[in-house]
Amino acid sequence: MDTAFTEHRTREPAGGLATIVDDFSADQRAFRNVSWGKAMMWIFLLSDTFIFGTFLIGYMAARMSTTEPWPNASEVFALEIAGRHLPLILIAIMTFVLISSSGTMAMAVNCGYRRQRRATAALLVATAILGATFVGMQAFEWTKLIGEGVRPWGNPWGAAQFGSAFFMITGFHGTHVTIGVIFLLAIARKVIRGDFDHGRPGFFTGRRGRYEAVEIMGLYWHFVDLVWVFIFAFFYLW
């Protein structure tokens, strides 16, 4: 009896700091029903959130601390169409395109759950086309501003920090969109070939009958769209 009682006492959970350490180190229980791919994507998105957050905080600090006037976004990003001066028209179209791509991505994930192979592949391709359209419009925006004299070290309209903040933030986000377009097309190719239906070995294939790679791709794409909402609000509307 004494031995059994002693063993029972030693198995009791420790209190205080030891309990907290046990809770955070219980990865087998916490991630038992989560695939490694999905868990790693969430960790990557968390780290990327810190990077984008740092960029935006740095931009706001530079803007509020500069003694020179900050360029007016409505004028800088305006276009002349049919003789009319349209402020932020290109940015509005870019935002609409990217938000629309989030909708097609959500539908692709839903079709993946239903194992509708052709619909999933078509929606992934549609999402990639919308993403490529966004990148193309962003390239046009860069070309226009560079032609007007915007550089990372200066611009014709005011505070010199404007150029460096613009190219750094939009360039980093555009790189994410470009990478996402490439992976969308790669996943769409695997879907249309039936790799997920037959469990064919390969990159991002996973187990037979599982379209989890589509969902993981959806997590990344929705994150990219969400980040653009903050960029649009802080950089173009402020």
Coordinates of N, CA and C in Angstrom, one line a residue:
M1 N 0.8 -1.2 0.0 CA 0.0 0.0 0.0 C 0.9 1.2 0.0
D2 N 2.0 1.2 0.8 CA 2.8 2.4 0.9 C 3.5 2.7 -0.4
T3 N 3.9 1.6 -1.1 CA 4.5 1.8 -2.4 C 3.6 2.3 -3.4
A4 N 2.4 1.8 -3.5 CA 1.3 2.3 -4.4 C 1.0 3.7 -4.1
F5 N 0.9 4.1 -2.8 CA 0.6 5.5 -2.5 C 1.7 6.4 -2.9
T6 N 3.0 5.9 -2.8 CA 4.1 6.8 -3.2 C 4.1 7.0 -4.7
E7 N 3.8 5.9 -5.4 CA 3.8 6.0 -6.9 C 2.7 7.0 -7.3
H8 N 1.6 6.9 -6.7 CA 0.5 7.8 -7.0 C 0.9 9.3 -6.7
R9 N 1.6 9.5 -5.6 CA 2.0 10.8 -5.3 C 3.0 11.4 -6.3
T10 N 3.9 10.5 -6.8 CA 4.9 11.0 -7.8 C 4.2 11.3 -9.1
R11 N 3.1 10.7 -9.4 CA 2.4 10.9 -10.7 C 1.6 12.2 -10.7
E12 N 1.4 12.8 -9.6 CA 0.5 14.0 -9.5 C 1.3 15.1 -10.2
P13 N 0.5 15.9 -11.0 CA 1.2 17.0 -11.8 C 1.7 18.0 -10.8
A14 N 2.9 18.5 -11.2 CA 3.5 19.6 -10.4 C 2.8 20.9 -10.6
G15 N 2.9 21.8 -9.7 CA 2.2 23.1 -9.8 C 3.2 24.1 -10.2
G16 N 2.7 25.4 -10.4 CA 3.5 26.5 -10.7 C 4.1 26.5 -12.1
L17 N 5.4 26.8 -12.2 CA 6.1 26.9 -13.5 C 6.2 25.6 -14.2
A18 N 6.3 24.5 -13.4 CA 6.4 23.1 -14.0 C 5.1 22.8 -14.8
T19 N 4.0 23.2 -14.3 CA 2.7 23.0 -15.0 C 2.7 23.7 -16.3
I20 N 3.1 25.0 -16.3 CA 3.1 25.8 -17.5 C 4.0 25.2 -18.6
V21 N 5.2 24.8 -18.1 CA 6.1 24.1 -19.1 C 5.6 22.9 -19.7
D22 N 4.9 22.1 -18.8 CA 4.3 20.8 -19.3 C 3.2 21.1 -20.4
D23 N 2.4 22.2 -20.1 CA 1.3 22.5 -21.0 C 1.9 22.9 -22.4
F24 N 2.9 23.8 -22.4 CA 3.5 24.3 -23.6 C 4.3 23.3 -24.4
S25 N 4.8 22.3 -23.6 CA 5.6 21.2 -24.3 C 4.8 20.0 -24.7
A26 N 3.5 20.0 -24.5 CA 2.7 18.9 -24.8 C 2.3 18.9 -26.3
D27 N 3.3 18.9 -27.2 CA 3.0 19.0 -28.6 C 2.3 17.8 -29.2
Q28 N 2.5 16.7 -28.6 CA 1.8 15.5 -29.1 C 0.3 15.6 -28.9
R29 N -0.1 16.1 -27.8 CA -1.5 16.3 -27.5 C -2.1 17.5 -28.3
A30 N -1.4 18.6 -28.3 CA -1.9 19.8 -28.9 C -2.1 19.7 -30.4
F31 N -1.1 19.0 -31.0 CA -1.1 18.9 -32.5 C -1.5 17.5 -33.0
R32 N -2.2 16.7 -32.2 CA -2.5 15.3 -32.5 C -3.3 15.3 -33.8
N33 N -4.3 16.2 -34.0 CA -5.2 16.2 -35.1 C -4.8 17.2 -36.2
V34 N -3.6 17.8 -36.1 CA -3.2 18.8 -37.0 C -2.0 18.3 -37.8
S35 N -2.0 18.4 -39.1 CA -0.9 17.9 -39.9 C 0.3 18.8 -39.8
W36 N 1.5 18.2 -40.1 CA 2.7 19.1 -40.0 C 2.6 20.2 -40.9
G37 N 2.1 20.0 -42.1 CA 2.0 21.1 -43.1 C 1.2 22.3 -42.7
K38 N 0.0 22.0 -42.1 CA -0.8 23.1 -41.6 C -0.2 23.8 -40.4
A39 N 0.4 23.0 -39.5 CA 1.0 23.6 -38.4 C 2.2 24.5 -38.8
M40 N 3.0 24.0 -39.7 CA 4.2 24.8 -40.2 C 3.7 26.1 -40.9
M41 N 2.6 26.0 -41.6 CA 2.1 27.2 -42.3 C 1.6 28.2 -41.3
W42 N 1.0 27.8 -40.3 CA 0.5 28.8 -39.2 C 1.7 29.4 -38.6
I43 N 2.8 28.6 -38.3 CA 4.0 29.2 -37.7 C 4.6 30.2 -38.7
F44 N 4.7 29.9 -39.9 CA 5.3 30.8 -40.9 C 4.5 32.1 -41.0
L45 N 3.1 31.9 -41.0 CA 2.3 33.1 -41.1 C 2.5 34.0 -39.9
L46 N 2.6 33.4 -38.7 CA 2.9 34.1 -37.5 C 4.2 34.9 -37.6
S47 N 5.2 34.3 -38.1 CA 6.5 35.0 -38.2 C 6.4 36.1 -39.2
D48 N 5.7 35.9 -40.3 CA 5.5 36.9 -41.4 C 4.7 38.1 -40.8
T49 N 3.7 37.8 -39.9 CA 3.0 38.9 -39.3 C 3.9 39.8 -38.6
F50 N 4.8 39.3 -37.9 CA 5.8 40.2 -37.2 C 6.6 41.0 -38.2
I51 N 7.0 40.4 -39.3 CA 7.8 41.2 -40.3 C 6.9 42.3 -40.9
F52 N 5.7 42.0 -41.4 CA 4.9 43.0 -42.0 C 4.5 44.1 -40.9
G53 N 4.3 43.6 -39.7 CA 4.0 44.6 -38.6 C 5.1 45.5 -38.4
T54 N 6.3 45.0 -38.4 CA 7.5 45.9 -38.2 C 7.7 46.9 -39.3
F55 N 7.4 46.5 -40.5 CA 7.5 47.4 -41.7 C 6.5 48.5 -41.5
L56 N 5.2 48.2 -41.2 CA 4.2 49.2 -41.0 C 4.4 50.1 -39.9
I57 N 4.9 49.6 -38.8 CA 5.2 50.4 -37.6 C 6.4 51.4 -38.0
G58 N 7.4 50.8 -38.7 CA 8.5 51.7 -39.1 C 8.1 52.8 -40.0
Y59 N 7.1 52.4 -40.9 CA 6.6 53.4 -41.9 C 5.9 54.5 -41.1
M60 N 5.0 54.1 -40.1 CA 4.2 55.1 -39.4 C 5.2 56.0 -38.5
A61 N 6.2 55.4 -38.0 CA 7.2 56.2 -37.2 C 7.9 57.2 -38.1
A62 N 8.3 56.8 -39.3 CA 9.0 57.7 -40.2 C 8.1 58.8 -40.6
R63 N 6.8 58.5 -40.9 CA 5.9 59.5 -41.4 C 5.6 60.5 -40.3
M64 N 5.4 60.1 -39.0 CA 5.1 61.0 -38.0 C 6.3 61.8 -37.5
S65 N 7.5 61.3 -37.7 CA 8.7 62.0 -37.2 C 9.3 63.0 -38.3
T66 N 8.9 62.8 -39.5 CA 9.6 63.7 -40.6 C 9.1 65.1 -40.4
T67 N 10.0 66.0 -40.7 CA 9.7 67.4 -40.7 C 9.2 68.0 -42.0
E68 N 9.4 67.2 -43.1 CA 8.9 67.6 -44.4 C 7.5 67.1 -44.6
P69 N 6.8 67.7 -45.5 CA 5.4 67.3 -45.7 C 5.4 65.9 -46.4
W70 N 4.5 65.0 -46.0 CA 4.4 63.7 -46.7 C 3.6 63.8 -48.0
P71 N 4.0 63.2 -49.0 CA 3.3 63.3 -50.3 C 1.8 62.8 -50.2
N72 N 1.0 63.6 -50.9 CA -0.5 63.3 -50.8 C -0.7 62.0 -51.7
A73 N -1.2 60.9 -51.1 CA -1.4 59.7 -51.8 C -2.5 59.9 -52.9
S74 N -3.5 60.7 -52.7 CA -4.5 60.9 -53.7 C -3.9 61.5 -55.0
E75 N -2.9 62.3 -54.9 CA -2.2 62.9 -56.0 C -1.2 62.0 -56.6
V76 N -0.4 61.4 -55.7 CA 0.7 60.6 -56.2 C 0.2 59.4 -57.0
F77 N -0.9 58.7 -56.5 CA -1.4 57.5 -57.1 C -2.6 57.7 -58.0
A78 N -2.7 59.0 -58.5 CA -3.8 59.3 -59.4 C -3.5 59.0 -60.9
L79 N -4.5 58.7 -61.7 CA -4.3 58.5 -63.1 C -5.2 59.4 -63.9
E80 N -4.7 59.8 -65.1 CA -5.5 60.6 -66.0 C -6.1 59.6 -67.0
I81 N -7.4 59.5 -67.0 CA -8.2 58.6 -67.9 C -9.2 59.5 -68.6
A82 N -9.1 59.5 -69.9 CA -10.1 60.3 -70.8 C -10.2 61.7 -70.3
G83 N -9.0 62.3 -70.0 CA -9.0 63.7 -69.6 C -9.5 63.9 -68.2
R84 N -9.8 62.9 -67.4 CA -10.3 63.1 -66.1 C -9.2 62.6 -65.1
H85 N -9.1 63.4 -64.0 CA -8.1 63.1 -62.9 C -8.8 62.2 -61.9
L86 N -8.3 60.9 -61.8 CA -9.0 60.0 -61.0 C -8.0 59.5 -59.9
P87 N -8.2 60.0 -58.6 CA -7.3 59.6 -57.5 C -7.5 58.2 -57.1
L88 N -6.4 57.5 -56.9 CA -6.4 56.1 -56.3 C -7.3 55.1 -57.1
I89 N -7.5 55.4 -58.4 CA -8.4 54.5 -59.2 C -7.7 53.1 -59.4
L90 N -6.4 53.2 -59.7 CA -5.6 51.9 -59.9 C -5.5 51.1 -58.6
I91 N -5.3 51.8 -57.5 CA -5.2 51.1 -56.2 C -6.6 50.5 -55.8
A92 N -7.7 51.1 -56.1 CA -9.0 50.6 -55.9 C -9.2 49.3 -56.7
I93 N -8.8 49.3 -58.0 CA -9.0 48.2 -58.8 C -8.1 47.0 -58.3
M94 N -6.9 47.3 -57.9 CA -6.0 46.3 -57.4 C -6.6 45.6 -56.2
T95 N -7.1 46.5 -55.3 CA -7.7 45.9 -54.1 C -8.9 45.0 -54.4
F96 N -9.8 45.5 -55.3 CA -10.9 44.7 -55.7 C -10.5 43.3 -56.3
V97 N -9.4 43.3 -57.2 CA -8.9 42.1 -57.8 C -8.4 41.2 -56.7
L98 N -7.6 41.7 -55.8 CA -7.0 40.8 -54.7 C -8.1 40.2 -53.8
I99 N -9.1 41.1 -53.4 CA -10.1 40.6 -52.5 C -11.0 39.5 -53.3
S100 N -11.2 39.8 -54.6 CA -12.0 38.8 -55.4 C -11.2 37.4 -55.4
S101 N -9.9 37.5 -55.5 CA -9.1 36.3 -55.5 C -9.2 35.5 -54.2
S102 N -9.5 36.2 -53.1 CA -9.7 35.5 -51.9 C -11.0 34.7 -51.9
G103 N -12.0 35.3 -52.6 CA -13.3 34.5 -52.8 C -13.1 33.3 -53.6
T104 N -12.4 33.4 -54.7 CA -12.2 32.2 -55.6 C -11.3 31.1 -54.8
M105 N -10.4 31.6 -54.0 CA -9.6 30.7 -53.2 C -10.5 29.9 -52.2
A106 N -11.4 30.7 -51.5 CA -12.3 30.0 -50.6 C -13.1 29.0 -51.3
M107 N -13.6 29.3 -52.5 CA -14.4 28.3 -53.2 C -13.6 27.1 -53.6
A108 N -12.3 27.3 -53.9 CA -11.4 26.2 -54.3 C -11.3 25.3 -53.1
V109 N -11.1 25.8 -51.9 CA -10.9 25.0 -50.7 C -12.2 24.2 -50.5
N110 N -13.4 24.8 -50.7 CA -14.6 24.1 -50.5 C -14.8 23.0 -51.5
C111 N -14.5 23.2 -52.7 CA -14.5 22.2 -53.7 C -13.5 21.1 -53.4
G112 N -12.4 21.4 -52.9 CA -11.4 20.4 -52.5 C -12.0 19.5 -51.4
Y113 N -12.7 20.1 -50.4 CA -13.3 19.2 -49.4 C -14.3 18.3 -50.0
R114 N -15.0 18.7 -51.1 CA -16.0 17.9 -51.7 C -15.3 16.9 -52.8
R115 N -14.0 17.1 -53.0 CA -13.3 16.3 -53.9 C -13.8 16.5 -55.4
Q116 N -14.1 17.7 -55.7 CA -14.5 18.1 -57.0 C -13.3 18.5 -57.7
R117 N -12.6 17.6 -58.4 CA -11.3 17.9 -58.9 C -11.2 19.0 -59.9
R118 N -12.1 18.9 -60.9 CA -12.0 19.9 -62.0 C -12.4 21.3 -61.5
A119 N -13.4 21.4 -60.6 CA -13.8 22.7 -60.1 C -12.7 23.3 -59.2
T120 N -12.0 22.4 -58.4 CA -10.9 22.9 -57.6 C -9.8 23.5 -58.4
A121 N -9.4 22.7 -59.5 CA -8.3 23.2 -60.3 C -8.7 24.5 -61.0
A122 N -9.9 24.6 -61.5 CA -10.3 25.8 -62.2 C -10.3 27.0 -61.3
L123 N -10.8 26.8 -60.1 CA -10.8 27.9 -59.2 C -9.4 28.3 -58.7
L124 N -8.5 27.4 -58.6 CA -7.1 27.7 -58.3 C -6.4 28.5 -59.4
V125 N -6.7 28.1 -60.6 CA -6.2 28.8 -61.8 C -6.8 30.2 -61.8
A126 N -8.1 30.3 -61.6 CA -8.7 31.7 -61.5 C -8.1 32.5 -60.5
T127 N -7.8 32.0 -59.3 CA -7.1 32.7 -58.2 C -5.7 33.2 -58.7
A128 N -5.0 32.3 -59.4 CA -3.6 32.6 -59.8 C -3.7 33.7 -60.9
I129 N -4.7 33.7 -61.8 CA -4.9 34.7 -62.8 C -5.1 36.1 -62.1
L130 N -6.0 36.1 -61.1 CA -6.3 37.3 -60.4 C -5.0 37.8 -59.7
G131 N -4.3 36.9 -59.1 CA -3.0 37.3 -58.4 C -2.0 37.9 -59.4
A132 N -1.9 37.2 -60.5 CA -1.0 37.7 -61.6 C -1.4 39.1 -62.1
T133 N -2.7 39.3 -62.2 CA -3.2 40.6 -62.6 C -2.9 41.7 -61.6
F134 N -3.0 41.3 -60.3 CA -2.6 42.3 -59.3 C -1.1 42.6 -59.4
V135 N -0.3 41.6 -59.6 CA 1.2 41.9 -59.7 C 1.5 42.7 -60.9
G136 N 0.8 42.5 -62.0 CA 1.0 43.3 -63.2 C 0.6 44.7 -63.0
M137 N -0.5 45.0 -62.3 CA -0.9 46.4 -62.0 C 0.1 47.0 -61.1
Q138 N 0.6 46.2 -60.1 CA 1.6 46.8 -59.2 C 2.9 47.1 -60.0
A139 N 3.3 46.3 -61.0 CA 4.5 46.6 -61.8 C 4.2 47.9 -62.6
F140 N 3.0 48.1 -63.1 CA 2.7 49.3 -63.8 C 2.8 50.5 -62.9
E141 N 2.3 50.4 -61.6 CA 2.4 51.4 -60.6 C 3.8 51.8 -60.3
W142 N 4.7 50.8 -60.2 CA 6.1 51.0 -59.9 C 6.7 51.8 -61.1
T143 N 6.4 51.3 -62.3 CA 7.0 51.9 -63.5 C 6.6 53.4 -63.6
K144 N 5.4 53.7 -63.3 CA 4.9 55.0 -63.4 C 5.6 55.9 -62.4
L145 N 5.7 55.5 -61.2 CA 6.3 56.3 -60.1 C 7.8 56.5 -60.4
I146 N 8.5 55.4 -60.8 CA 9.9 55.6 -61.1 C 10.1 56.6 -62.3
G147 N 9.2 56.5 -63.2 CA 9.3 57.5 -64.3 C 9.0 58.9 -63.9
E148 N 8.3 59.1 -62.8 CA 8.0 60.4 -62.3 C 9.1 60.9 -61.3
G149 N 10.1 60.1 -61.1 CA 11.2 60.5 -60.2 C 11.2 60.0 -58.8
V150 N 10.4 59.0 -58.5 CA 10.4 58.4 -57.1 C 11.5 57.4 -57.0
R151 N 12.4 57.6 -56.0 CA 13.5 56.8 -55.7 C 13.5 56.4 -54.2
P152 N 14.2 55.4 -53.8 CA 14.2 55.1 -52.3 C 14.8 56.2 -51.5
W153 N 15.6 57.1 -52.1 CA 16.2 58.1 -51.4 C 15.6 59.5 -51.6
G154 N 14.5 59.6 -52.4 CA 13.9 60.9 -52.6 C 12.7 60.8 -53.6
N155 N 12.0 61.9 -53.7 CA 10.9 62.0 -54.6 C 10.6 63.5 -54.8
P156 N 9.8 63.8 -55.9 CA 9.6 65.2 -56.2 C 8.6 65.9 -55.3
W157 N 7.9 65.2 -54.4 CA 6.7 65.8 -53.7 C 6.9 66.1 -52.2
G158 N 7.9 65.6 -51.6 CA 8.1 65.8 -50.2 C 9.1 64.9 -49.5
A159 N 8.7 64.4 -48.4 CA 9.6 63.6 -47.5 C 10.3 62.5 -48.3
A160 N 11.6 62.4 -48.1 CA 12.4 61.5 -48.8 C 12.1 60.0 -48.4
Q161 N 11.6 59.8 -47.2 CA 11.3 58.5 -46.7 C 10.1 57.8 -47.5
F162 N 9.4 58.6 -48.2 CA 8.2 58.1 -48.9 C 8.6 57.0 -49.9
G163 N 9.7 57.2 -50.7 CA 10.1 56.2 -51.7 C 10.5 54.9 -51.1
S164 N 11.4 55.0 -50.0 CA 11.9 53.8 -49.4 C 10.8 53.0 -48.8
A165 N 9.9 53.7 -48.1 CA 8.7 53.0 -47.5 C 7.8 52.3 -48.5
F166 N 7.6 53.0 -49.6 CA 6.7 52.5 -50.6 C 7.3 51.3 -51.3
F167 N 8.5 51.3 -51.7 CA 9.2 50.2 -52.4 C 9.4 49.0 -51.5
M168 N 9.7 49.3 -50.2 CA 10.0 48.2 -49.3 C 8.7 47.4 -49.0
I169 N 7.6 48.2 -48.6 CA 6.4 47.5 -48.2 C 5.6 46.9 -49.4
T170 N 5.4 47.6 -50.4 CA 4.7 47.0 -51.6 C 5.5 46.0 -52.3
G171 N 6.9 46.2 -52.3 CA 7.7 45.1 -52.9 C 7.7 43.8 -52.2
F172 N 7.8 43.9 -50.9 CA 7.7 42.7 -50.0 C 6.4 42.0 -50.2
H173 N 5.3 42.7 -50.2 CA 4.0 42.1 -50.4 C 3.9 41.6 -51.8
G174 N 4.3 42.3 -52.8 CA 4.2 41.8 -54.1 C 5.0 40.5 -54.3
T175 N 6.1 40.4 -53.6 CA 6.9 39.1 -53.7 C 6.1 38.0 -53.2
H176 N 5.4 38.2 -52.1 CA 4.5 37.2 -51.5 C 3.4 36.8 -52.5
V177 N 2.8 37.7 -53.2 CA 1.8 37.4 -54.1 C 2.4 36.6 -55.3
T178 N 3.5 37.0 -55.8 CA 4.2 36.3 -56.9 C 4.5 34.9 -56.5
I179 N 5.0 34.6 -55.3 CA 5.3 33.3 -54.9 C 4.0 32.5 -54.8
G180 N 2.9 33.2 -54.3 CA 1.7 32.5 -54.1 C 1.1 32.1 -55.5
V181 N 1.2 32.9 -56.5 CA 0.8 32.6 -57.8 C 1.5 31.3 -58.4
I182 N 2.8 31.3 -58.2 CA 3.6 30.1 -58.6 C 3.1 28.8 -57.9
F183 N 2.9 28.9 -56.6 CA 2.4 27.7 -55.9 C 1.0 27.4 -56.2
L184 N 0.1 28.3 -56.5 CA -1.2 28.1 -56.9 C -1.3 27.3 -58.2
L185 N -0.4 27.6 -59.2 CA -0.4 26.9 -60.4 C 0.2 25.5 -60.2
A186 N 1.1 25.4 -59.3 CA 1.7 24.0 -59.0 C 0.7 23.1 -58.4
I187 N -0.1 23.7 -57.4 CA -1.1 22.9 -56.8 C -2.2 22.5 -57.8
A188 N -2.6 23.5 -58.6 CA -3.7 23.3 -59.6 C -3.2 22.1 -60.6
R189 N -2.0 22.1 -60.9 CA -1.5 21.0 -61.8 C -1.6 19.7 -61.1
K190 N -1.3 19.6 -59.8 CA -1.4 18.3 -59.1 C -2.8 17.9 -59.0
V191 N -3.7 18.9 -58.8 CA -5.1 18.6 -58.6 C -5.7 18.0 -59.9
I192 N -5.4 18.7 -61.1 CA -6.0 18.2 -62.3 C -5.4 16.9 -62.8
R193 N -4.2 16.6 -62.3 CA -3.6 15.2 -62.6 C -4.1 14.1 -61.8
G194 N -4.8 14.5 -60.7 CA -5.4 13.5 -59.8 C -4.4 13.0 -58.7
D195 N -3.4 13.8 -58.5 CA -2.4 13.4 -57.5 C -3.0 13.2 -56.1
F196 N -4.0 14.1 -55.8 CA -4.6 14.0 -54.4 C -5.6 12.9 -54.3
D197 N -6.2 12.5 -55.5 CA -7.1 11.4 -55.5 C -6.5 10.0 -55.4
H198 N -5.3 9.9 -56.0 CA -4.6 8.6 -56.0 C -3.4 8.5 -55.0
G199 N -3.2 9.6 -54.3 CA -2.0 9.6 -53.4 C -0.7 9.4 -54.0
R200 N -0.5 10.0 -55.2 CA 0.7 9.8 -55.9 C 1.8 10.5 -55.2
P201 N 3.0 9.9 -55.0 CA 4.1 10.5 -54.2 C 4.6 11.7 -54.9
G202 N 4.9 12.7 -54.2 CA 5.4 14.0 -54.7 C 5.3 15.1 -53.8
F203 N 5.8 16.3 -54.2 CA 5.8 17.5 -53.4 C 4.4 18.0 -53.1
F204 N 4.0 18.1 -51.8 CA 2.7 18.7 -51.5 C 1.6 17.7 -51.8
T205 N 1.8 16.5 -52.0 CA 0.7 15.6 -52.3 C -0.1 15.1 -51.1
G206 N 0.6 14.6 -50.1 CA -0.1 14.1 -48.9 C -0.7 12.8 -49.1
R207 N -1.6 12.4 -48.2 CA -2.3 11.1 -48.3 C -3.4 11.1 -49.3
R208 N -3.7 9.9 -49.7 CA -4.7 9.7 -50.7 C -6.1 10.2 -50.3
G209 N -6.7 10.9 -51.2 CA -8.0 11.5 -50.9 C -8.0 12.7 -50.1
R210 N -6.8 13.3 -49.8 CA -6.7 14.5 -48.9 C -6.3 15.7 -49.8
Y211 N -7.2 16.7 -49.8 CA -6.9 17.9 -50.5 C -6.3 19.0 -49.6
E212 N -5.6 18.6 -48.6 CA -5.2 19.5 -47.5 C -4.2 20.5 -48.1
A213 N -3.4 20.2 -49.1 CA -2.5 21.2 -49.7 C -3.3 22.4 -50.2
V214 N -4.5 22.2 -50.7 CA -5.3 23.3 -51.2 C -5.7 24.2 -50.0
E215 N -6.1 23.6 -48.9 CA -6.4 24.4 -47.7 C -5.2 25.1 -47.2
I216 N -4.0 24.5 -47.2 CA -2.8 25.2 -46.7 C -2.5 26.4 -47.6
M217 N -2.7 26.1 -48.9 CA -2.5 27.2 -49.9 C -3.5 28.4 -49.6
G218 N -4.7 28.0 -49.2 CA -5.7 29.0 -48.9 C -5.3 29.8 -47.7
L219 N -4.7 29.2 -46.7 CA -4.3 29.9 -45.5 C -3.3 31.0 -45.9
Y220 N -2.3 30.6 -46.8 CA -1.3 31.6 -47.2 C -1.9 32.7 -48.0
W221 N -2.8 32.4 -48.9 CA -3.4 33.4 -49.8 C -4.3 34.4 -49.1
H222 N -5.1 33.9 -48.1 CA -5.9 34.7 -47.3 C -5.1 35.7 -46.5
F223 N -3.9 35.2 -46.0 CA -3.0 36.0 -45.2 C -2.5 37.2 -46.1
V224 N -2.1 36.8 -47.3 CA -1.6 37.9 -48.2 C -2.7 38.9 -48.5
D225 N -3.9 38.5 -48.7 CA -5.0 39.4 -48.9 C -5.2 40.3 -47.7
L226 N -5.2 39.7 -46.5 CA -5.4 40.5 -45.3 C -4.3 41.5 -45.1
V227 N -3.1 41.2 -45.4 CA -2.0 42.1 -45.2 C -2.2 43.3 -46.2
W228 N -2.7 43.0 -47.4 CA -2.9 44.1 -48.3 C -4.0 45.1 -47.8
V229 N -5.0 44.6 -47.0 CA -6.0 45.5 -46.5 C -5.3 46.5 -45.5
F230 N -4.3 46.1 -44.7 CA -3.6 47.0 -43.8 C -2.7 47.9 -44.6
I231 N -2.1 47.4 -45.6 CA -1.2 48.3 -46.5 C -2.1 49.4 -47.1
F232 N -3.2 49.0 -47.7 CA -4.1 49.9 -48.3 C -4.6 51.0 -47.3
A233 N -4.9 50.5 -46.1 CA -5.5 51.5 -45.1 C -4.4 52.5 -44.6
F234 N -3.2 51.9 -44.3 CA -2.2 52.8 -43.7 C -1.4 53.6 -44.7
F235 N -1.2 53.0 -45.9 CA -0.3 53.7 -46.8 C -1.0 54.5 -47.9
Y236 N -2.2 54.0 -48.3 CA -2.9 54.8 -49.4 C -4.0 55.7 -48.9
L237 N -4.6 55.3 -47.8 CA -5.8 56.1 -47.3 C -5.4 57.1 -46.2
W238 N -4.3 56.8 -45.5 CA -3.9 57.7 -44.4 C -3.3 59.0 -45.0

